[in-house]
Tab-separated table of C-alpha atoms and ligand atoms in Angstrom:
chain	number	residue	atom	x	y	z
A	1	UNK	CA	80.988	115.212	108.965
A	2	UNK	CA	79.265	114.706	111.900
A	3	UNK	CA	80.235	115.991	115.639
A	4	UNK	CA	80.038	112.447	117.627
A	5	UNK	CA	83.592	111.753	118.802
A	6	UNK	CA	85.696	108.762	117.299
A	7	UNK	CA	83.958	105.776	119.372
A	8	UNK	CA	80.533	107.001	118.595
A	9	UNK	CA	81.537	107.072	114.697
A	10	UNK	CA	83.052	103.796	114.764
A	11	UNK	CA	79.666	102.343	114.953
A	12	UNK	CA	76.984	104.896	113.724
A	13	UNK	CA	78.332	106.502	111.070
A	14	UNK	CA	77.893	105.263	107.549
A	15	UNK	CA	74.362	103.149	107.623
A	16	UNK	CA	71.231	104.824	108.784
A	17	UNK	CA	68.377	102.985	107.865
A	18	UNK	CA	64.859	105.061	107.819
A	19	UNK	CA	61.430	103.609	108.755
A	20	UNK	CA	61.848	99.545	108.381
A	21	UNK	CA	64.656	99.141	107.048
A	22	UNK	CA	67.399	96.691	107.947
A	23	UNK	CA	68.901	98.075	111.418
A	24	UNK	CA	72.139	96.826	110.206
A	25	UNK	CA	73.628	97.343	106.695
A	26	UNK	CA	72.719	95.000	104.080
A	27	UNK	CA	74.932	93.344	101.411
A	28	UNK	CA	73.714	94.475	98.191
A	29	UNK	CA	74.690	91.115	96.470
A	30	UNK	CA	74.186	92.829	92.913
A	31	UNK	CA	75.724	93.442	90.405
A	32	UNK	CA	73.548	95.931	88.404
A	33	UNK	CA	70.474	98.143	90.190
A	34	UNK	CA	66.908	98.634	87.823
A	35	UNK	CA	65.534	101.682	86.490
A	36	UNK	CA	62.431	102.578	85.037
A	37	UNK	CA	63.169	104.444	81.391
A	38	UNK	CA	66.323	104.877	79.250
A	39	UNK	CA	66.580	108.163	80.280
A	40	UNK	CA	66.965	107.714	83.784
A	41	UNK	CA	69.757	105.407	82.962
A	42	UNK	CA	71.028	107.862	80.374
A	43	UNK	CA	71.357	110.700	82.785
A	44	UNK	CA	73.263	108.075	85.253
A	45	UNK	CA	76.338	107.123	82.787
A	46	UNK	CA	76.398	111.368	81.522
A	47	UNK	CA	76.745	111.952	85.435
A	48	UNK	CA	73.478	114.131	85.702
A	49	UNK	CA	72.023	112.175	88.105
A	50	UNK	CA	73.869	110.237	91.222
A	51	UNK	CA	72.806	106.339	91.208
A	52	UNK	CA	73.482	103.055	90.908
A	53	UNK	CA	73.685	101.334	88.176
A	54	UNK	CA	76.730	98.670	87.970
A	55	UNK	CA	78.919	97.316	90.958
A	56	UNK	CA	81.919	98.004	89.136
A	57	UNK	CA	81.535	101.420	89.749
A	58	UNK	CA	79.768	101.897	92.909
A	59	UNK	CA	77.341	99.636	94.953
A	60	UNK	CA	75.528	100.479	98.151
A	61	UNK	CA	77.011	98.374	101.164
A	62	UNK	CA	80.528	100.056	99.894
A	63	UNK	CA	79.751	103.387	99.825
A	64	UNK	CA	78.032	102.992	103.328
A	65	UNK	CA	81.279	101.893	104.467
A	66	UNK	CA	83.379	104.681	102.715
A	67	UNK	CA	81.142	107.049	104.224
A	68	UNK	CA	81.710	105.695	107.650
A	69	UNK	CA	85.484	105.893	107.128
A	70	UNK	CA	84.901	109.443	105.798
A	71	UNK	CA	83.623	110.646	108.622
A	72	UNK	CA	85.952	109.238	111.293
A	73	UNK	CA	88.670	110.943	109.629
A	74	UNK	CA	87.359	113.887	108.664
A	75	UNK	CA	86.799	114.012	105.159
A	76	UNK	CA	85.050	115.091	102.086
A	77	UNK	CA	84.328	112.090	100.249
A	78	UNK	CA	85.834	108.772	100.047
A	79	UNK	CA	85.769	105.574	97.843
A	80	UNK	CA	86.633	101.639	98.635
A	81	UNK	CA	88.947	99.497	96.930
A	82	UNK	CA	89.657	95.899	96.730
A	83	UNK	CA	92.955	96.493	98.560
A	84	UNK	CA	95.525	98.793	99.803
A	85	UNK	CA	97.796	98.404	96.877
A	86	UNK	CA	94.792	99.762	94.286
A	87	UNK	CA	94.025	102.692	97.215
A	88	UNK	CA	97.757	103.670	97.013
A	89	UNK	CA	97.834	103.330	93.131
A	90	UNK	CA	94.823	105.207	92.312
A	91	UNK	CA	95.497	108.063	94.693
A	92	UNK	CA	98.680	108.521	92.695
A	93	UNK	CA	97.195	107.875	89.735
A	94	UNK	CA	94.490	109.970	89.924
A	95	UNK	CA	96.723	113.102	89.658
A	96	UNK	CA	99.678	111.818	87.381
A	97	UNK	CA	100.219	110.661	84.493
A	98	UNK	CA	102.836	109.252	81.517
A	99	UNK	CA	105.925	112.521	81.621
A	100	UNK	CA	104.821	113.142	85.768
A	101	UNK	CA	107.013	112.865	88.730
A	102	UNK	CA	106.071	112.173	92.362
A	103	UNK	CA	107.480	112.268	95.551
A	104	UNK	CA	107.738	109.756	98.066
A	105	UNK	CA	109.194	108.799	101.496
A	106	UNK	CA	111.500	105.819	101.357
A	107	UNK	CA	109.842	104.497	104.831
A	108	UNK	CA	107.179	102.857	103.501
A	109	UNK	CA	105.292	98.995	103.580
A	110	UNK	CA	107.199	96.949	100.807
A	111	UNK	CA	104.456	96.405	98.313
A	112	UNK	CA	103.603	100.043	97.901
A	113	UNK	CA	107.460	101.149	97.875
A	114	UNK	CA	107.752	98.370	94.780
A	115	UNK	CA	104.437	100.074	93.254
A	116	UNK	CA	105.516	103.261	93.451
A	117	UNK	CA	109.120	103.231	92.380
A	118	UNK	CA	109.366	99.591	90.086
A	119	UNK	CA	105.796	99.504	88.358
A	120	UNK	CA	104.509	102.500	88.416
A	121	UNK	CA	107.815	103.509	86.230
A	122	UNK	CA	106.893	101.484	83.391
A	123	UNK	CA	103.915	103.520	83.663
A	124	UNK	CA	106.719	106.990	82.581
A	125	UNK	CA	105.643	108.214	85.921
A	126	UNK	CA	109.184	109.261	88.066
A	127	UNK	CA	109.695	108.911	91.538
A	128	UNK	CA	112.473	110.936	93.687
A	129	UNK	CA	112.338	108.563	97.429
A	130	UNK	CA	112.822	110.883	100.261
A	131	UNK	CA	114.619	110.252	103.828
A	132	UNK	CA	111.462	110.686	106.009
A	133	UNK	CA	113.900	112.858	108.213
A	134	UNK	CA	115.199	115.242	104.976
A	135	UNK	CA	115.332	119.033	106.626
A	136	UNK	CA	112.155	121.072	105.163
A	137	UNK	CA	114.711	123.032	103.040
A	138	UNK	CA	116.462	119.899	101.497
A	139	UNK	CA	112.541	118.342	100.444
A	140	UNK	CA	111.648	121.774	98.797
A	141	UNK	CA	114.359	121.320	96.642
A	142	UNK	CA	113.006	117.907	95.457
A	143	UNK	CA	109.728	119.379	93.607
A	144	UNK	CA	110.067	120.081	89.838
A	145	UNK	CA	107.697	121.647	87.558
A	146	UNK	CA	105.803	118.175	86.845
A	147	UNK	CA	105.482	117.299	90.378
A	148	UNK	CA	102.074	116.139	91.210
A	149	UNK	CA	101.832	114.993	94.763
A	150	UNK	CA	103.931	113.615	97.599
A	151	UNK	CA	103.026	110.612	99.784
A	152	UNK	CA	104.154	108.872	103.030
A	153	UNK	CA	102.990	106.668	105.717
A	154	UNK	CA	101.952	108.083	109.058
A	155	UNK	CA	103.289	104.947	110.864
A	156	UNK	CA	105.064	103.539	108.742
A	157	UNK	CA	105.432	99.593	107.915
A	158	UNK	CA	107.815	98.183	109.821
A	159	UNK	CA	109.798	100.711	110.051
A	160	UNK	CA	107.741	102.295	112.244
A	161	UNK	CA	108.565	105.948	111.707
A	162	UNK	CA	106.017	108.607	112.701
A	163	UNK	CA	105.379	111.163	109.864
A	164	UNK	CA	106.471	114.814	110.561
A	165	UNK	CA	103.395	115.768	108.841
A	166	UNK	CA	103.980	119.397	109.039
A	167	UNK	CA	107.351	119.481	107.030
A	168	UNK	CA	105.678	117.153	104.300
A	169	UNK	CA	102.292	119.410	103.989
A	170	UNK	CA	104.433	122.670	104.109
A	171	UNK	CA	106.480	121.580	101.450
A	172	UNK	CA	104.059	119.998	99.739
A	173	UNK	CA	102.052	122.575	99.477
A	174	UNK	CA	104.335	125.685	98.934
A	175	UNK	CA	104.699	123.725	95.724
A	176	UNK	CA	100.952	123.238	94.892
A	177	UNK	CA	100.898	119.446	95.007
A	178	UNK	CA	98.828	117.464	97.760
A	179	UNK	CA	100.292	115.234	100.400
A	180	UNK	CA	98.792	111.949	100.509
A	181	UNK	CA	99.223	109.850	103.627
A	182	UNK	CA	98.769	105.900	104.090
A	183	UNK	CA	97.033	105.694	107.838
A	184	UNK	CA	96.696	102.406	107.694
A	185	UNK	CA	98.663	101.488	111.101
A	186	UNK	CA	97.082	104.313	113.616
A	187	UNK	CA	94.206	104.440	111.728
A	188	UNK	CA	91.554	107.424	112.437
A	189	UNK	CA	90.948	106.055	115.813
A	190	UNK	CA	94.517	107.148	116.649
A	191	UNK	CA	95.323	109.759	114.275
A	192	UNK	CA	93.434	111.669	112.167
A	193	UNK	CA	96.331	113.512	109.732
A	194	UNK	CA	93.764	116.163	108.186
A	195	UNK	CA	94.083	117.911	111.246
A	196	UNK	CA	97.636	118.091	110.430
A	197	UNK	CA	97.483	119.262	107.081
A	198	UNK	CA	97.114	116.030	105.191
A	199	UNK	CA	95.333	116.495	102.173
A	200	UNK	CA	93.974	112.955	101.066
A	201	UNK	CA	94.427	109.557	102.951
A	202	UNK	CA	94.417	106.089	101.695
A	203	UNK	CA	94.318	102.891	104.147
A	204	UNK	CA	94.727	98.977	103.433
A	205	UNK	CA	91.336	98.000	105.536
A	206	UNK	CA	92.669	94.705	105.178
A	207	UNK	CA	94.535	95.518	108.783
A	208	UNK	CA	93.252	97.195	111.742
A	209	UNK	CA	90.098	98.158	109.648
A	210	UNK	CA	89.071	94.272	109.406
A	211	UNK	CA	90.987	93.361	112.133
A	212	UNK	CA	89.930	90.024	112.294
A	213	UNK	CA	92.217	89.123	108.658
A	214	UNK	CA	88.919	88.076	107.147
A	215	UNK	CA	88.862	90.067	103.851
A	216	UNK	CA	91.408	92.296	101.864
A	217	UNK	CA	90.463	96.138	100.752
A	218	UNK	CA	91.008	99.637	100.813
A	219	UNK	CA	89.739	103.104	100.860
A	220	UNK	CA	91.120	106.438	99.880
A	221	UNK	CA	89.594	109.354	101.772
A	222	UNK	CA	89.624	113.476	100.432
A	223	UNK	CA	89.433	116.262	102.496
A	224	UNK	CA	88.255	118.446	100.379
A	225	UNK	CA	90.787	120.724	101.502
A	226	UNK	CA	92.962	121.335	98.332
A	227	UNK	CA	92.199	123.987	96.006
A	228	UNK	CA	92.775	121.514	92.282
A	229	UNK	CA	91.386	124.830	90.455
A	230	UNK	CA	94.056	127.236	92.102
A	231	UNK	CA	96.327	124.861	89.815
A	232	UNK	CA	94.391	123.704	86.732
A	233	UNK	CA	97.192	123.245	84.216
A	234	UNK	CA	99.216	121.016	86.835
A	235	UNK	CA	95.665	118.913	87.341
A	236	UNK	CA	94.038	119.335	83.929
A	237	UNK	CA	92.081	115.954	84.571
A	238	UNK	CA	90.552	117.640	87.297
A	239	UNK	CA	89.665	120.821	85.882
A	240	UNK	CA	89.422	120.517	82.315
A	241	UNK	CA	86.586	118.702	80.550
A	242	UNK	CA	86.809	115.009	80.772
A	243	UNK	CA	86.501	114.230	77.180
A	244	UNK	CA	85.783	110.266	78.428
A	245	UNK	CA	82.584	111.611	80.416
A	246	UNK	CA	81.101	113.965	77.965
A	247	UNK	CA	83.325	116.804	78.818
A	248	UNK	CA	82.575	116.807	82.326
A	249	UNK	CA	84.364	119.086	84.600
A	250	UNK	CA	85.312	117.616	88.431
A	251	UNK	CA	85.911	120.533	90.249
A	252	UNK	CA	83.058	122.875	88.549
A	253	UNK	CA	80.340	119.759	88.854
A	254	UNK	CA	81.486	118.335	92.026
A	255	UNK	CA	83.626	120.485	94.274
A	256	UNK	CA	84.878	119.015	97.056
A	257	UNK	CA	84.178	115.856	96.423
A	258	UNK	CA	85.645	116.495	92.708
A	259	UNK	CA	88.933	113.548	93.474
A	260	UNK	CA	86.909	111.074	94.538
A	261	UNK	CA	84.209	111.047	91.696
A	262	UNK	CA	86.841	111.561	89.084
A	263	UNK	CA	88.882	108.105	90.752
A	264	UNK	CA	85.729	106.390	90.420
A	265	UNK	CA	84.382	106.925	87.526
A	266	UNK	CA	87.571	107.075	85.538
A	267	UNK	CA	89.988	104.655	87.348
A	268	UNK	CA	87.151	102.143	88.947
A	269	UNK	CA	85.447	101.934	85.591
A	270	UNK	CA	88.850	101.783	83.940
A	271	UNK	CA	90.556	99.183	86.397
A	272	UNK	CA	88.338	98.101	88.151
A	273	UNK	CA	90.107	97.046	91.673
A	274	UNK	CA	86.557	97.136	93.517
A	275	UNK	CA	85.956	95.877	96.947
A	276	UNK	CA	83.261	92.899	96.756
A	277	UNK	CA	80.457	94.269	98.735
A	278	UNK	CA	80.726	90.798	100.822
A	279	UNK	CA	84.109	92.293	101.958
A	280	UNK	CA	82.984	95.709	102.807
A	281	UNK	CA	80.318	94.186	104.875
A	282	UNK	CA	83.110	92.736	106.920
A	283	UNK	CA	85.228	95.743	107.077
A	284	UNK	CA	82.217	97.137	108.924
A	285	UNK	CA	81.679	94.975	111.458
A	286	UNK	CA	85.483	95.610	112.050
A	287	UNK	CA	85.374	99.467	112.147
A	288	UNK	CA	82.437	98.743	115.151
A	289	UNK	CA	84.636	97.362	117.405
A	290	UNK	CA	87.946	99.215	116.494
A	291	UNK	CA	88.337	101.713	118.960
A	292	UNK	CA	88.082	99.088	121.471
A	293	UNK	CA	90.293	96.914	119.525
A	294	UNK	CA	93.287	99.413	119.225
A	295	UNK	CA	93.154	100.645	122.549
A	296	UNK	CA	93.944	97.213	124.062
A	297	UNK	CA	96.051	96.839	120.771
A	298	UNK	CA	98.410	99.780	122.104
A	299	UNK	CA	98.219	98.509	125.878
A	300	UNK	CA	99.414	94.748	125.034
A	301	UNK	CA	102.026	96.063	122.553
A	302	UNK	CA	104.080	98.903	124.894
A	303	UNK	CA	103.565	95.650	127.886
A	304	UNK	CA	105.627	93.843	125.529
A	305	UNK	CA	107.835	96.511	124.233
A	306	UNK	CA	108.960	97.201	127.671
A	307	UNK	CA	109.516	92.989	128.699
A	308	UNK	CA	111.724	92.840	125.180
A	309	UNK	CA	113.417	96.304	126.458
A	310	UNK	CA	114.652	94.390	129.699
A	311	UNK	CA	115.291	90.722	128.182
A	312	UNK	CA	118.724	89.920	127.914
A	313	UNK	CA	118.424	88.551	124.677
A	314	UNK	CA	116.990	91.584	122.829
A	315	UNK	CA	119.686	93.717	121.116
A	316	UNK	CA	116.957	96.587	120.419
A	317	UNK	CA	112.940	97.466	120.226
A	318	UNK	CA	111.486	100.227	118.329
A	319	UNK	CA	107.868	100.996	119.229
A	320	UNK	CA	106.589	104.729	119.004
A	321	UNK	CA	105.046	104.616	121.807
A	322	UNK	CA	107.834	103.301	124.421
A	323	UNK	CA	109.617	106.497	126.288
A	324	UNK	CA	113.068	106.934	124.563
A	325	UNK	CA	111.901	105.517	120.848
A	326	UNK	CA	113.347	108.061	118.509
A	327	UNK	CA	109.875	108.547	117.638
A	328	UNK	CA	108.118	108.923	120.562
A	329	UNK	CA	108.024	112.382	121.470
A	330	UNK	CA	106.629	113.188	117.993
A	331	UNK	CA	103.930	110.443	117.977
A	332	UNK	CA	102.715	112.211	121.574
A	333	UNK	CA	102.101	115.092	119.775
A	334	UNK	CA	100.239	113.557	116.469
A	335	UNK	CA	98.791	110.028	118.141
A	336	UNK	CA	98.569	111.205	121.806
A	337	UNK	CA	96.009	108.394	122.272
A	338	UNK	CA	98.325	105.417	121.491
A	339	UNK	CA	99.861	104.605	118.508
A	340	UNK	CA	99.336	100.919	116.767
A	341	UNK	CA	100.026	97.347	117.781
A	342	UNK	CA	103.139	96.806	116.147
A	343	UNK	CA	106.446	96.859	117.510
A	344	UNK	CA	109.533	95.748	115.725
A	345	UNK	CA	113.195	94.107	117.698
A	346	UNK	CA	116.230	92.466	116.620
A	347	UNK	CA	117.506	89.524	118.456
A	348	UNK	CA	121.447	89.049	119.817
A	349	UNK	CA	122.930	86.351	117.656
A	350	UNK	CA	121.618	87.716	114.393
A	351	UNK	CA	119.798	85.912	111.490
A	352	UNK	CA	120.097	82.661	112.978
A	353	UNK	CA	118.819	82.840	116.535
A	354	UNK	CA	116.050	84.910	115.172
A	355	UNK	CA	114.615	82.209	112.859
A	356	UNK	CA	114.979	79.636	115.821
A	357	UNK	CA	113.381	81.919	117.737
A	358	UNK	CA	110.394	82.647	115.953
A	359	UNK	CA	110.252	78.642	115.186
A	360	UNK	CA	110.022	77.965	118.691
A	361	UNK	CA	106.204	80.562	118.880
A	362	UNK	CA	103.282	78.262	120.209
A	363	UNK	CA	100.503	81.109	120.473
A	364	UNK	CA	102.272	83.813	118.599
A	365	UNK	CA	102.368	82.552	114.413
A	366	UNK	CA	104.651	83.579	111.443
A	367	UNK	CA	102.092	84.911	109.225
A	368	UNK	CA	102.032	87.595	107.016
A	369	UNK	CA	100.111	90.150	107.904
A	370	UNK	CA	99.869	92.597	110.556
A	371	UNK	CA	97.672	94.416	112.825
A	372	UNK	CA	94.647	91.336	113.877
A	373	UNK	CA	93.716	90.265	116.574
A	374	UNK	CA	95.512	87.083	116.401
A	375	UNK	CA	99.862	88.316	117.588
A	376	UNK	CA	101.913	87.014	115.020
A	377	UNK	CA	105.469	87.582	113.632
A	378	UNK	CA	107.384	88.149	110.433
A	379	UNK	CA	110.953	88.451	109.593
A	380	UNK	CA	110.773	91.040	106.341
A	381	UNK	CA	114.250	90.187	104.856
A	382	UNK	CA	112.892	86.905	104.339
A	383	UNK	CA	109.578	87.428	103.981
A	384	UNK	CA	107.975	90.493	102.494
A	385	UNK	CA	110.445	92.496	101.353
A	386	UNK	CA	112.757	89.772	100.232
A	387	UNK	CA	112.602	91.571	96.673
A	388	UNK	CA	114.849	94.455	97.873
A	389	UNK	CA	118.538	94.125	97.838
A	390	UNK	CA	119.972	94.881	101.761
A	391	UNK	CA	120.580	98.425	100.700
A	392	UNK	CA	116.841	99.063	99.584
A	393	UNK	CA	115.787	97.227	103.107
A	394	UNK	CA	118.252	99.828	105.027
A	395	UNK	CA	117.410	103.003	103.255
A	396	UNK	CA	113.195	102.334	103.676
A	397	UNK	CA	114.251	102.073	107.515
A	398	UNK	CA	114.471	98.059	107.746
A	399	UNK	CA	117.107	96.267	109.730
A	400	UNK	CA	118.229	93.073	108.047
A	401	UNK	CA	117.465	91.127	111.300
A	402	UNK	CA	114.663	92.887	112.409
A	403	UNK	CA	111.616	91.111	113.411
A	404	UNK	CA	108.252	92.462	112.729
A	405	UNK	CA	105.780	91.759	115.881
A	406	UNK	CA	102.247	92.298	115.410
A	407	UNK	CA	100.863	92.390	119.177
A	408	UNK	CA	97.206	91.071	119.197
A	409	UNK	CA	94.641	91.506	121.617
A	410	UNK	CA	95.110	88.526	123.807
A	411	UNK	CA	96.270	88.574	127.376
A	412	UNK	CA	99.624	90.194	127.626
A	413	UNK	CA	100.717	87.811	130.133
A	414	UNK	CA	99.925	84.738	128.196
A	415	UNK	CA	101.929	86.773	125.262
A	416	UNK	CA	104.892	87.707	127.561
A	417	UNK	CA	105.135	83.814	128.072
A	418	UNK	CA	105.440	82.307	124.843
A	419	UNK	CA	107.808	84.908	124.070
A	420	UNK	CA	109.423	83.648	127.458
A	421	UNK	CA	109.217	80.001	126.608
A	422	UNK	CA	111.090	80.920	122.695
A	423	UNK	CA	113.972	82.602	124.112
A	424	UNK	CA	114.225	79.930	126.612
A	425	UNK	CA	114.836	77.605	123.718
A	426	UNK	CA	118.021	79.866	122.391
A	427	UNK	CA	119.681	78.399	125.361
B	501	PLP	C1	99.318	96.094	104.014
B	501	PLP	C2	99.580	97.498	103.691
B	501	PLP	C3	99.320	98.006	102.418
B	501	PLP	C4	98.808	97.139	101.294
B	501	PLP	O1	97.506	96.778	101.575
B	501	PLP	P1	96.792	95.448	100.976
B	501	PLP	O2	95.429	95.563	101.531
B	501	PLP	O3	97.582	94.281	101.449
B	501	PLP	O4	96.840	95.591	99.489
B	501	PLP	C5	99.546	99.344	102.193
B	501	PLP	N1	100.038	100.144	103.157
B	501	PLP	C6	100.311	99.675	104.404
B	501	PLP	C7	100.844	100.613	105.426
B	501	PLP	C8	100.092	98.348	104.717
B	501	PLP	O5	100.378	97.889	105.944
């Protein structure tokens, strides 16, 4: 890790080219890398040697990026993957298996709540779903003997509930399990949950990352911070000879960065969700400009957080960072920077107004996807998480006429207006 501050990472960490090489970080459009003798190859694939030899595994470019991510929040070592649904899934999957349980809070984005409850059951891995706000004591009773880690959002999508990430890393770890943590909406620029106890992250890049909702992927990110041999029967994968690799051991060959290479070259050469190095590529330009980007995110959104706060036709806003949010004293003290761009609100004369309502957008689109640069809307009972059934959408925090509103980095005042112009058509 290096000691620049966040803005300086952004856009030198990762890629450092030596004496004439590309300034900025080349695609390595391959799919397989050249060596000169079998044994150099040999000691590649028996993990004596660190190389490339086959994209599905690792390439260049996204390891490059990884490493940038790495270092803006804080971490070990760190891997990309083709989206935020494989990050989620192999962080998870990295540590349990068939006869496991896991932990999760219920406020989570829709895809990895399905993943993690729905599929990942068929997989004989069991899930208890937490209240984000369960009292410390109430979550330590959760954990049973096969528990193998806990995860949660640090914003979370929509529901937009900031993480008490103290509670979840005390608990998590009086019980020897790690707390993973999905930063996709703050991201590192905002929040950096290591410093809070967070043992690995994961983010969908495809969102603030990107920011410019050119190319889907995601990255998982270790601290290096929990102690896998302190437990080795509750992590045997980690600290017992890998029978698939020649009976390597992670944590004795690898240390700290002992999660990461087991994910990738168990679960990437398994699976296989890579991230094209094309993508990555992208995802870098993105991470250049994203401290500027979610600065002005923040700014736009809590402009428009307070206008919907004072419009007549508003029934409620939720946005972490508007004074008197349920979550706003709490994201001061984890995201004291800002938080992200979006905001959720219901409109007075339910389901129907608010689907006339969002018809009526000229600049802002229905889209979804979140957190570009473009502001656009989404109305999750109908859209994304139209697979849960009402009570589902309530308990992960989701009002059925709430409307998702990702602020983008346009002028506020041109924003403010077509919001203006919508409500005026309610009339
Ligand atoms: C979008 C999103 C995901 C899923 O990421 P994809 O890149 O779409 O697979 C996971 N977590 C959060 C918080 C998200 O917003």
């Amino acid at each position: 890790m290096s000691d620049y501050r966040i803005e300086t990472k952004c856009i030198q960490s990762g890629w450092k080219p030596s004496k004439g090489e590309a300034r900025i970080l080349p695609i390595y459009q391959s799919t397989t890398f050249k060596y000169d003798t079998s044994e150099q190859m040999g000691d590649l694939f028996d993990l004596k040697e660190s190389g490339y030899f086959y994209t599905r595994l690792q390439n260049p470019t996204n390891d490059f990026v990884a490493a940038k991510i790495c270092d803006m929040e804080g971490g070990a070592a760190a891997m990309l993957t083709s989206s935020g649904q494989a990050a989620n899934f192999y962080s998870v999957f990295n540590l349990a298996e068939a006869g496991d349980h896991i932990i999760i809070s219920s406020a989570l984005y829709g895809g990895t709540f399905n993943l993690l409850t729905t599929t990942i059951a068929k997989m004989g891995i069991e899930t208890t779903v937490v209240d984000p706000e369960i009292s410390l004591d109430d979550l330590r009773k959760e954990f049973k003997e096969n528990t193998k880690c806990v995860l949660a959002e640090s914003i979370s999508n929509p529901s937009l509930v900031v993480l008490d990430f103290e509670k979840f890393a005390t608990a998590a770890h009086e019980a020897g399990v790690p707390l993973i943590v999905d930063n996709t909406f703050p991201t590192p620029v905002n929040c950096r949950p290591f410093e809070y106890g967070v043992d690995i992250v994961t983010h969908s890049t495809t969102k603030y990352m990107d920011g410019h909702a050119v190319s889907v992927g995601g990255c998982i990110v270790d601290s290096g911070n929990f102690d896998w041999t302190k437990y080795p029967d509750k992590f045997p994968g980690l600290c017992y000879p890998d029978e698939s690799y020649h009976g390597t051991v992670y944590t004795k060959q690898f240390g700290k960065a002992a999660y990461i290479v087991k994910a990738t070259a168990t679960l990437m050469r398994d699976l296989g969700s890579i991230q094209s190095p094309q993508n990555a590529f992208y995802v870098n330009l993105g991470l250049e400009t994203l401290h500027l980007r979610m600065q002005r995110h923040c700014e736009n959104a809590l402009k428009v957080a307070k206008w919907l706060q004072n419009n007549e036709n508003v029934a409620w806003v939720n946005y972490p960072g508007l004074e008197g949010d349920p979550y706003y004293e709490r994201a001061k003290k984890y995201m004291p920077n800002g938080t992200c761009g979006v905001l959720t609100f219901g409109i007075k004369g339910g389901r129907e107004a608010s689907i006339k309502f969002m018809d009526s957008l000229k600049l802002i689109a229905i889209v979804t996807h979140v957190a570009d640069t473009r502001s656009c809307v989404l109305h999750p009972a109908s859209h994304t998480h139209r697979q849960m059934t009402d009570e589902q959408l309530l308990e992960a925090g989701v009002k059925p006429d709430l409307i998702r509103f990702s602020v983008g980095i346009e002028n506020a005042d041109d924003i403010i207006a077509d919001l203006e112009q919508a409500f005026s058509s309610l009339k």
